[in-house]
């Protein structure tokens, strides 16, 4: 049986869910971002206890089908942008559609209806957050970052970055370096 969990985005979250499952006596097959698969069925009492304990940690056990689908979409995007070394060989819409087994239009419409933003806007916001992260690591140049995140060009990345943050990537990087220098001088 699969359980879907909202806000589960890190290794620490996975470890927390594993611990909570053990506490209520559930044996799990796998615990992954946004999902835990348990061997046997779960009683209503166990479900309520798990739900309550997860809430204390900022996680939410999902019940309705739309919420579960939205979490799956978010997890695919998070995995694709933040945890993948290579960009997908196909465009994002095809990748998400294949990964989840639904028509992209259906996924996109459902996502927009529930979240109030388009799926494309959500992807762009995550890509920009990843760009910020990679700029701070200072291991890749802008050309390498644009390739890694599947941008058509450095100019496209820069334009999107400026549109979202109000800053150019190079100015953003300078600000962070300047701030780091100021903190080191304290």
Coordinates of N, CA and C in Angstrom, one line a residue:
X1 N 0.8 -1.2 0.0 CA 0.0 0.0 0.0 C 0.9 1.2 0.0
X2 N 0.5 2.2 -0.8 CA 1.3 3.4 -0.9 C 0.7 4.6 -0.1
X3 N 1.5 5.3 0.6 CA 1.0 6.5 1.3 C 1.7 7.7 0.7
X4 N 1.0 8.8 0.5 CA 1.6 9.9 -0.1 C 1.7 11.0 1.0
X5 N 2.9 11.7 1.0 CA 3.2 12.6 2.0 C 3.6 14.0 1.4
X6 N 3.0 15.0 1.9 CA 3.3 16.4 1.4 C 4.5 17.0 2.2
X7 N 5.2 17.8 1.5 CA 6.4 18.5 2.0 C 7.6 17.6 2.3
X8 N 7.6 16.4 1.8 CA 8.7 15.5 2.0 C 9.7 15.7 0.9
X9 N 10.8 16.5 1.1 CA 11.6 16.9 0.1 C 13.1 16.6 0.3
X10 N 13.5 16.0 1.4 CA 14.9 15.8 1.7 C 15.1 14.4 2.3
X11 N 16.4 14.1 2.4 CA 16.8 12.8 3.0 C 16.4 12.8 4.5
X12 N 16.5 14.0 5.2 CA 16.0 14.1 6.6 C 14.5 13.8 6.7
X13 N 13.7 14.2 5.7 CA 12.3 13.9 5.8 C 12.1 12.4 5.6
X14 N 12.8 11.8 4.7 CA 12.7 10.4 4.5 C 13.0 9.6 5.8
X15 N 14.1 10.0 6.4 CA 14.5 9.4 7.7 C 13.4 9.5 8.8
X16 N 12.8 10.7 8.8 CA 11.7 11.0 9.8 C 10.5 10.1 9.5
X17 N 10.1 10.0 8.3 CA 9.0 9.1 7.9 C 9.3 7.7 8.3
X18 N 10.5 7.2 7.9 CA 10.8 5.8 8.3 C 10.7 5.6 9.8
X19 N 11.2 6.6 10.6 CA 11.1 6.5 12.0 C 9.6 6.4 12.5
X20 N 8.8 7.3 12.0 CA 7.4 7.3 12.4 C 6.7 6.0 12.0
X21 N 7.0 5.4 10.8 CA 6.4 4.2 10.4 C 6.8 3.0 11.4
X22 N 8.1 3.1 11.8 CA 8.5 2.1 12.8 C 7.8 2.2 14.1
X23 N 7.6 3.4 14.5 CA 6.9 3.7 15.8 C 5.6 3.1 15.9
X24 N 4.8 3.2 14.8 CA 3.5 2.6 14.8 C 3.4 1.2 14.3
X25 N 4.6 0.6 14.1 CA 4.6 -0.8 13.8 C 4.3 -1.2 12.4
X26 N 4.6 -0.3 11.4 CA 4.4 -0.6 10.0 C 5.7 -0.9 9.4
X27 N 5.8 -2.0 8.6 CA 7.0 -2.4 7.9 C 6.9 -1.7 6.5
X28 N 7.9 -1.1 6.1 CA 7.9 -0.4 4.8 C 8.8 -1.1 3.8
X29 N 8.4 -1.0 2.5 CA 9.2 -1.5 1.4 C 10.2 -0.5 1.0
X30 N 9.7 0.7 0.8 CA 10.5 1.9 0.3 C 9.9 3.2 0.8
X31 N 10.8 4.1 1.2 CA 10.4 5.5 1.5 C 11.1 6.4 0.6
X32 N 10.4 7.1 -0.2 CA 11.0 8.0 -1.2 C 10.4 9.4 -1.1
X33 N 10.9 10.4 -1.9 CA 10.3 11.7 -1.8 C 8.8 11.7 -2.1
X34 N 8.1 12.1 -1.1 CA 6.6 12.2 -1.2 C 5.8 10.9 -1.1
X35 N 6.5 9.8 -0.8 CA 5.8 8.5 -0.9 C 6.5 7.5 0.1
X36 N 5.6 6.7 0.7 CA 6.1 5.5 1.4 C 5.2 4.3 1.1
X37 N 5.9 3.2 0.8 CA 5.1 2.0 0.5 C 5.3 1.0 1.7
X38 N 4.1 0.7 2.3 CA 4.1 -0.2 3.4 C 3.7 -1.6 2.9
X39 N 4.2 -2.7 3.7 CA 3.9 -4.0 3.3 C 2.4 -4.4 3.4
X40 N 1.9 -4.1 4.6 CA 0.5 -4.5 4.8 C -0.4 -3.3 4.8
X41 N -1.7 -3.6 4.9 CA -2.7 -2.5 5.0 C -2.5 -1.7 6.3
X42 N -3.1 -0.5 6.3 CA -2.9 0.4 7.5 C -4.3 0.6 8.1
X43 N -4.4 0.4 9.4 CA -5.7 0.6 10.0 C -6.0 2.1 10.1
X44 N -7.2 2.4 10.4 CA -7.6 3.8 10.5 C -6.9 4.4 11.7
X45 N -6.8 3.7 12.8 CA -6.1 4.2 14.0 C -4.6 4.5 13.7
X46 N -3.9 3.6 12.9 CA -2.5 3.8 12.5 C -2.4 5.0 11.6
X47 N -3.3 5.1 10.7 CA -3.3 6.3 9.8 C -3.4 7.6 10.5
X48 N -4.4 7.6 11.5 CA -4.6 8.9 12.2 C -3.3 9.2 13.1
X49 N -2.7 8.2 13.7 CA -1.5 8.4 14.5 C -0.4 8.9 13.6
X50 N -0.2 8.2 12.5 CA 0.8 8.6 11.5 C 0.6 10.1 11.1
X51 N -0.6 10.4 10.7 CA -1.0 11.7 10.3 C -0.6 12.8 11.3
X52 N -1.0 12.5 12.6 CA -0.7 13.4 13.7 C 0.8 13.6 13.9
X53 N 1.5 12.5 13.9 CA 2.9 12.5 14.2 C 3.7 13.2 13.0
X54 N 3.3 13.0 11.8 CA 3.9 13.7 10.7 C 3.7 15.2 10.7
X55 N 2.4 15.6 11.1 CA 2.1 17.0 11.2 C 3.0 17.7 12.2
X56 N 3.4 17.1 13.3 CA 4.3 17.7 14.2 C 5.7 18.0 13.6
X57 N 6.0 17.3 12.6 CA 7.3 17.5 11.9 C 7.2 18.3 10.6
X58 N 6.0 18.8 10.4 CA 5.7 19.7 9.2 C 5.4 18.9 8.0
X59 N 5.1 17.6 8.1 CA 4.7 16.8 6.9 C 3.2 16.5 7.0
X60 N 2.7 16.2 5.9 CA 1.2 16.0 5.8 C 0.9 14.8 5.0
X61 N 0.2 13.8 5.7 CA -0.3 12.6 5.0 C -1.5 13.0 4.1
X62 N -1.4 12.7 2.8 CA -2.4 13.1 1.9 C -3.5 12.1 1.7
X63 N -4.8 12.5 1.5 CA -5.9 11.6 1.4 C -6.5 11.7 0.0
X64 N -6.8 12.9 -0.5 CA -7.5 13.0 -1.8 C -6.7 12.9 -3.0
X65 N -7.3 12.4 -4.1 CA -6.5 12.1 -5.3 C -5.8 13.3 -6.0
X66 N -6.5 14.4 -6.0 CA -5.9 15.6 -6.6 C -4.6 16.0 -5.8
X67 N -4.7 16.0 -4.5 CA -3.5 16.4 -3.7 C -2.4 15.4 -3.9
X68 N -2.7 14.2 -4.0 CA -1.7 13.1 -4.2 C -1.0 13.4 -5.6
X69 N -1.9 13.7 -6.6 CA -1.3 13.9 -7.9 C -0.4 15.2 -8.0
X70 N -0.8 16.2 -7.3 CA 0.0 17.4 -7.2 C 1.3 17.2 -6.6
X71 N 1.3 16.4 -5.5 CA 2.5 16.0 -4.8 C 3.4 15.2 -5.7
X72 N 2.9 14.3 -6.5 CA 3.7 13.5 -7.4 C 4.3 14.4 -8.5
X73 N 3.5 15.4 -9.0 CA 4.1 16.3 -10.0 C 5.2 17.1 -9.4
X74 N 5.0 17.7 -8.2 CA 6.0 18.4 -7.5 C 7.3 17.6 -7.2
X75 N 7.1 16.4 -6.9 CA 8.3 15.5 -6.6 C 9.1 15.2 -7.9
X76 N 8.4 15.0 -9.0 CA 9.0 14.8 -10.3 C 9.8 16.0 -10.7
X77 N 9.3 17.2 -10.5 CA 9.9 18.4 -10.8 C 11.1 18.6 -9.9
X78 N 11.0 18.4 -8.6 CA 12.1 18.6 -7.7 C 13.2 17.6 -8.0
X79 N 12.9 16.4 -8.3 CA 13.9 15.4 -8.6 C 14.6 15.8 -9.9
X80 N 13.8 16.2 -10.9 CA 14.3 16.5 -12.3 C 15.3 17.7 -12.2
X81 N 15.0 18.7 -11.4 CA 15.7 20.0 -11.3 C 16.8 20.0 -10.3
X82 N 16.5 19.5 -9.1 CA 17.5 19.6 -8.0 C 18.3 18.3 -7.8
X83 N 17.9 17.1 -8.2 CA 18.6 15.9 -7.9 C 19.2 15.2 -9.1
X84 N 19.0 15.7 -10.3 CA 19.4 15.0 -11.5 C 20.7 15.6 -12.0
X85 N 21.7 14.8 -12.4 CA 22.9 15.3 -12.9 C 22.8 15.8 -14.4
X86 N 22.0 15.0 -15.1 CA 21.9 15.4 -16.5 C 20.4 15.9 -16.8
X87 N 20.3 16.8 -17.7 CA 18.9 17.3 -18.0 C 18.2 16.2 -18.8
X88 N 16.9 16.1 -18.7 CA 16.1 15.1 -19.4 C 16.4 15.2 -20.9
X89 N 16.4 14.1 -21.6 CA 16.6 14.2 -23.1 C 15.4 14.7 -23.8
X90 N 14.2 14.7 -23.2 CA 13.0 15.2 -23.8 C 12.6 16.5 -23.1
X91 N 11.6 17.2 -23.7 CA 11.2 18.4 -23.0 C 10.5 18.1 -21.7
X92 N 10.4 19.1 -20.9 CA 9.9 18.9 -19.5 C 8.4 18.3 -19.5
X93 N 7.6 18.8 -20.4 CA 6.2 18.4 -20.5 C 6.1 16.9 -20.8
X94 N 6.9 16.5 -21.8 CA 6.9 15.0 -22.1 C 7.5 14.2 -21.0
X95 N 8.6 14.7 -20.4 CA 9.2 14.0 -19.3 C 8.2 13.8 -18.1
X96 N 7.6 14.8 -17.7 CA 6.6 14.7 -16.6 C 5.4 13.8 -17.0
X97 N 4.9 14.0 -18.2 CA 3.8 13.1 -18.6 C 4.2 11.6 -18.7
X98 N 5.4 11.3 -19.2 CA 5.8 9.9 -19.2 C 6.1 9.4 -17.8
X99 N 6.7 10.2 -16.9 CA 7.0 9.8 -15.6 C 5.8 9.4 -14.8
X100 N 4.7 10.2 -15.0 CA 3.5 10.0 -14.2 C 2.4 9.2 -14.9
X101 N 2.5 9.1 -16.2 CA 1.5 8.3 -17.0 C 0.2 9.0 -17.2
X102 N 0.3 10.3 -17.3 CA -0.9 11.1 -17.6 C -0.6 12.1 -18.7
X103 N -1.7 12.5 -19.4 CA -1.6 13.5 -20.4 C -1.1 14.8 -19.8
X104 N -0.1 15.5 -20.4 CA 0.4 16.8 -19.8 C -0.7 17.8 -19.6
X105 N -1.6 17.9 -20.6 CA -2.6 19.0 -20.4 C -3.5 18.7 -19.2
X106 N -3.8 17.5 -18.9 CA -4.5 17.1 -17.7 C -3.7 17.5 -16.5
X107 N -2.4 17.1 -16.5 CA -1.6 17.4 -15.3 C -1.5 18.9 -15.1
X108 N -1.3 19.7 -16.2 CA -1.1 21.1 -16.1 C -2.4 21.8 -15.6
X109 N -3.5 21.4 -16.2 CA -4.8 22.0 -15.7 C -5.1 21.7 -14.3
X110 N -4.9 20.5 -13.8 CA -5.1 20.1 -12.5 C -4.2 20.9 -11.5
X111 N -2.9 21.0 -11.9 CA -1.9 21.7 -11.1 C -2.3 23.2 -11.0
X112 N -2.7 23.8 -12.1 CA -3.1 25.2 -12.1 C -4.3 25.4 -11.2
X113 N -5.3 24.5 -11.3 CA -6.5 24.6 -10.6 C -6.3 24.5 -9.1
X114 N -5.4 23.6 -8.6 CA -5.1 23.4 -7.2 C -4.1 24.4 -6.7
X115 N -3.1 24.7 -7.4 CA -2.0 25.6 -6.9 C -2.1 27.0 -7.2
X116 N -2.9 27.4 -8.2 CA -3.1 28.8 -8.5 C -2.0 29.4 -9.4
X117 N -1.0 28.6 -9.8 CA 0.0 29.0 -10.8 C 0.1 27.9 -11.8
X118 N 0.7 28.2 -12.9 CA 0.8 27.2 -14.0 C 2.0 26.3 -13.6
X119 N 1.9 25.2 -14.2 CA 3.0 24.2 -14.0 C 4.3 24.7 -14.6
X120 N 4.2 25.5 -15.7 CA 5.4 26.1 -16.3 C 6.0 27.1 -15.3
X121 N 5.2 27.9 -14.7 CA 5.7 28.9 -13.7 C 6.4 28.2 -12.5
X122 N 5.8 27.1 -12.1 CA 6.4 26.3 -11.0 C 7.8 25.8 -11.4
X123 N 7.9 25.3 -12.6 CA 9.1 24.7 -13.1 C 10.2 25.9 -13.2
X124 N 9.8 27.0 -13.7 CA 10.7 28.1 -13.8 C 11.2 28.6 -12.5
X125 N 10.3 28.7 -11.5 CA 10.7 29.1 -10.1 C 11.7 28.1 -9.6
X126 N 11.5 26.8 -9.8 CA 12.5 25.8 -9.3 C 13.8 25.9 -10.0
X127 N 13.7 26.2 -11.3 CA 15.0 26.3 -12.1 C 15.8 27.5 -11.6
X128 N 15.1 28.6 -11.3 CA 15.8 29.8 -10.8 C 16.4 29.6 -9.5
X129 N 15.7 28.9 -8.6 CA 16.2 28.5 -7.3 C 17.5 27.7 -7.4
X130 N 17.5 26.7 -8.4 CA 18.6 25.9 -8.6 C 19.8 26.7 -9.2
X131 N 19.5 27.6 -10.1 CA 20.5 28.5 -10.6 C 21.2 29.3 -9.5
X132 N 20.4 29.8 -8.5 CA 20.9 30.6 -7.4 C 21.9 29.7 -6.6
X133 N 21.4 28.5 -6.4 CA 22.2 27.5 -5.6 C 23.6 27.2 -6.3
X134 N 23.5 27.0 -7.6 CA 24.7 26.7 -8.4 C 25.6 27.9 -8.5
X135 N 25.1 29.1 -8.5 CA 25.9 30.3 -8.6 C 26.7 30.4 -7.3
X136 N 26.0 30.1 -6.2 CA 26.7 30.2 -4.9 C 27.8 29.2 -4.7
X137 N 27.6 28.0 -5.2 CA 28.6 26.9 -5.1 C 29.9 27.3 -5.8
X138 N 29.7 28.1 -6.9 CA 30.8 28.7 -7.7 C 31.7 27.6 -8.3
X139 N 31.0 26.4 -8.6 CA 31.8 25.3 -9.3 C 31.5 25.3 -10.8
X140 N 30.4 25.9 -11.2 CA 30.1 25.9 -12.7 C 29.9 27.4 -13.1
X141 N 30.3 27.6 -14.4 CA 30.1 28.9 -15.0 C 28.6 29.0 -15.5
X142 N 28.2 30.1 -16.0 CA 26.8 30.3 -16.4 C 26.5 29.4 -17.6
X143 N 27.5 29.2 -18.5 CA 27.2 28.4 -19.7 C 27.0 26.9 -19.2
X144 N 27.7 26.4 -18.3 CA 27.5 25.1 -17.7 C 26.2 25.0 -17.0
X145 N 25.9 26.0 -16.3 CA 24.6 26.0 -15.5 C 23.4 26.0 -16.5
X146 N 23.5 26.8 -17.6 CA 22.4 26.8 -18.6 C 22.3 25.5 -19.2
X147 N 23.4 24.8 -19.5 CA 23.3 23.4 -20.1 C 22.6 22.4 -19.1
X148 N 23.1 22.5 -17.9 CA 22.7 21.6 -16.8 C 21.2 21.7 -16.6
X149 N 20.6 22.9 -16.7 CA 19.2 23.1 -16.5 C 18.4 23.2 -17.7
X150 N 19.0 22.8 -18.8 CA 18.3 22.6 -20.1 C 17.8 24.0 -20.7
X151 N 18.5 25.0 -20.5 CA 18.2 26.3 -21.1 C 18.7 26.3 -22.5
X152 N 18.1 27.0 -23.4 CA 18.5 27.0 -24.8 C 19.8 27.9 -25.0
X153 N 20.0 28.8 -24.1 CA 21.2 29.7 -24.2 C 21.4 30.3 -22.8
X154 N 22.6 30.9 -22.7 CA 22.9 31.7 -21.5 C 22.0 32.9 -21.4
X155 N 21.7 33.5 -22.6 CA 20.9 34.7 -22.6 C 19.5 34.4 -22.1
X156 N 19.0 33.2 -22.5 CA 17.6 32.8 -22.0 C 17.6 32.6 -20.5
X157 N 18.6 32.0 -20.0 CA 18.7 31.8 -18.5 C 18.8 33.2 -17.9
X158 N 19.7 34.0 -18.4 CA 19.8 35.4 -17.8 C 18.5 36.2 -17.8
X159 N 17.8 36.1 -18.9 CA 16.6 36.9 -19.0 C 15.5 36.4 -18.0
X160 N 15.4 35.0 -17.9 CA 14.5 34.4 -17.0 C 14.9 34.7 -15.5
X161 N 16.1 34.7 -15.2 CA 16.7 34.9 -13.9 C 16.3 36.4 -13.5
X162 N 16.6 37.3 -14.4 CA 16.3 38.7 -14.1 C 14.8 39.0 -14.0
X163 N 14.0 38.3 -14.8 CA 12.5 38.5 -14.7 C 12.0 38.0 -13.4
X164 N 12.6 36.9 -12.8 CA 12.1 36.4 -11.5 C 12.7 37.1 -10.4
X165 N 14.0 37.4 -10.4 CA 14.7 37.9 -9.2 C 14.8 39.5 -9.3
X166 N 14.8 40.0 -10.5 CA 15.1 41.5 -10.6 C 16.5 41.8 -10.7
X167 N 17.4 40.7 -10.7 CA 18.8 40.9 -10.8 C 19.4 40.0 -11.9
X168 N 20.5 40.4 -12.4 CA 21.2 39.6 -13.4 C 22.0 38.5 -12.6
X169 N 22.2 37.3 -13.2 CA 23.0 36.3 -12.4 C 24.3 36.8 -11.9
X170 N 25.0 37.5 -12.7 CA 26.4 38.0 -12.2 C 26.2 39.0 -11.1
X171 N 25.2 39.9 -11.1 CA 25.0 40.8 -10.0 C 24.6 40.0 -8.7
X172 N 23.7 39.0 -8.9 CA 23.3 38.2 -7.8 C 24.5 37.6 -7.1
X173 N 25.4 37.0 -7.9 CA 26.6 36.4 -7.4 C 27.5 37.4 -6.7
X174 N 27.7 38.6 -7.3 CA 28.5 39.6 -6.6 C 27.9 40.0 -5.3
X175 N 26.6 40.1 -5.2 CA 26.0 40.5 -3.9 C 26.2 39.4 -2.9
X176 N 26.1 38.2 -3.2 CA 26.4 37.1 -2.3 C 27.8 37.0 -1.8
X177 N 28.8 37.3 -2.8 CA 30.2 37.3 -2.4 C 30.5 38.5 -1.5
X178 N 29.9 39.6 -1.8 CA 30.1 40.8 -1.0 C 29.6 40.6 0.4
X179 N 28.4 40.0 0.5 CA 27.8 39.7 1.8 C 28.6 38.7 2.6
X180 N 29.1 37.7 1.9 CA 30.0 36.7 2.6 C 31.3 37.4 3.1
X181 N 31.8 38.3 2.3 CA 33.0 39.0 2.7 C 32.8 39.8 4.0
X182 N 31.6 40.5 4.0 CA 31.2 41.3 5.1 C 31.1 40.5 6.4
X183 N 30.5 39.3 6.2 CA 30.3 38.4 7.4 C 31.6 37.9 7.9
X184 N 32.6 37.6 7.0 CA 33.9 37.1 7.5 C 34.7 38.2 8.2
X185 N 34.4 39.5 8.0 CA 35.1 40.6 8.6 C 34.5 40.9 10.0
X186 N 33.5 40.3 10.4 CA 32.9 40.6 11.7 C 33.8 40.0 12.9

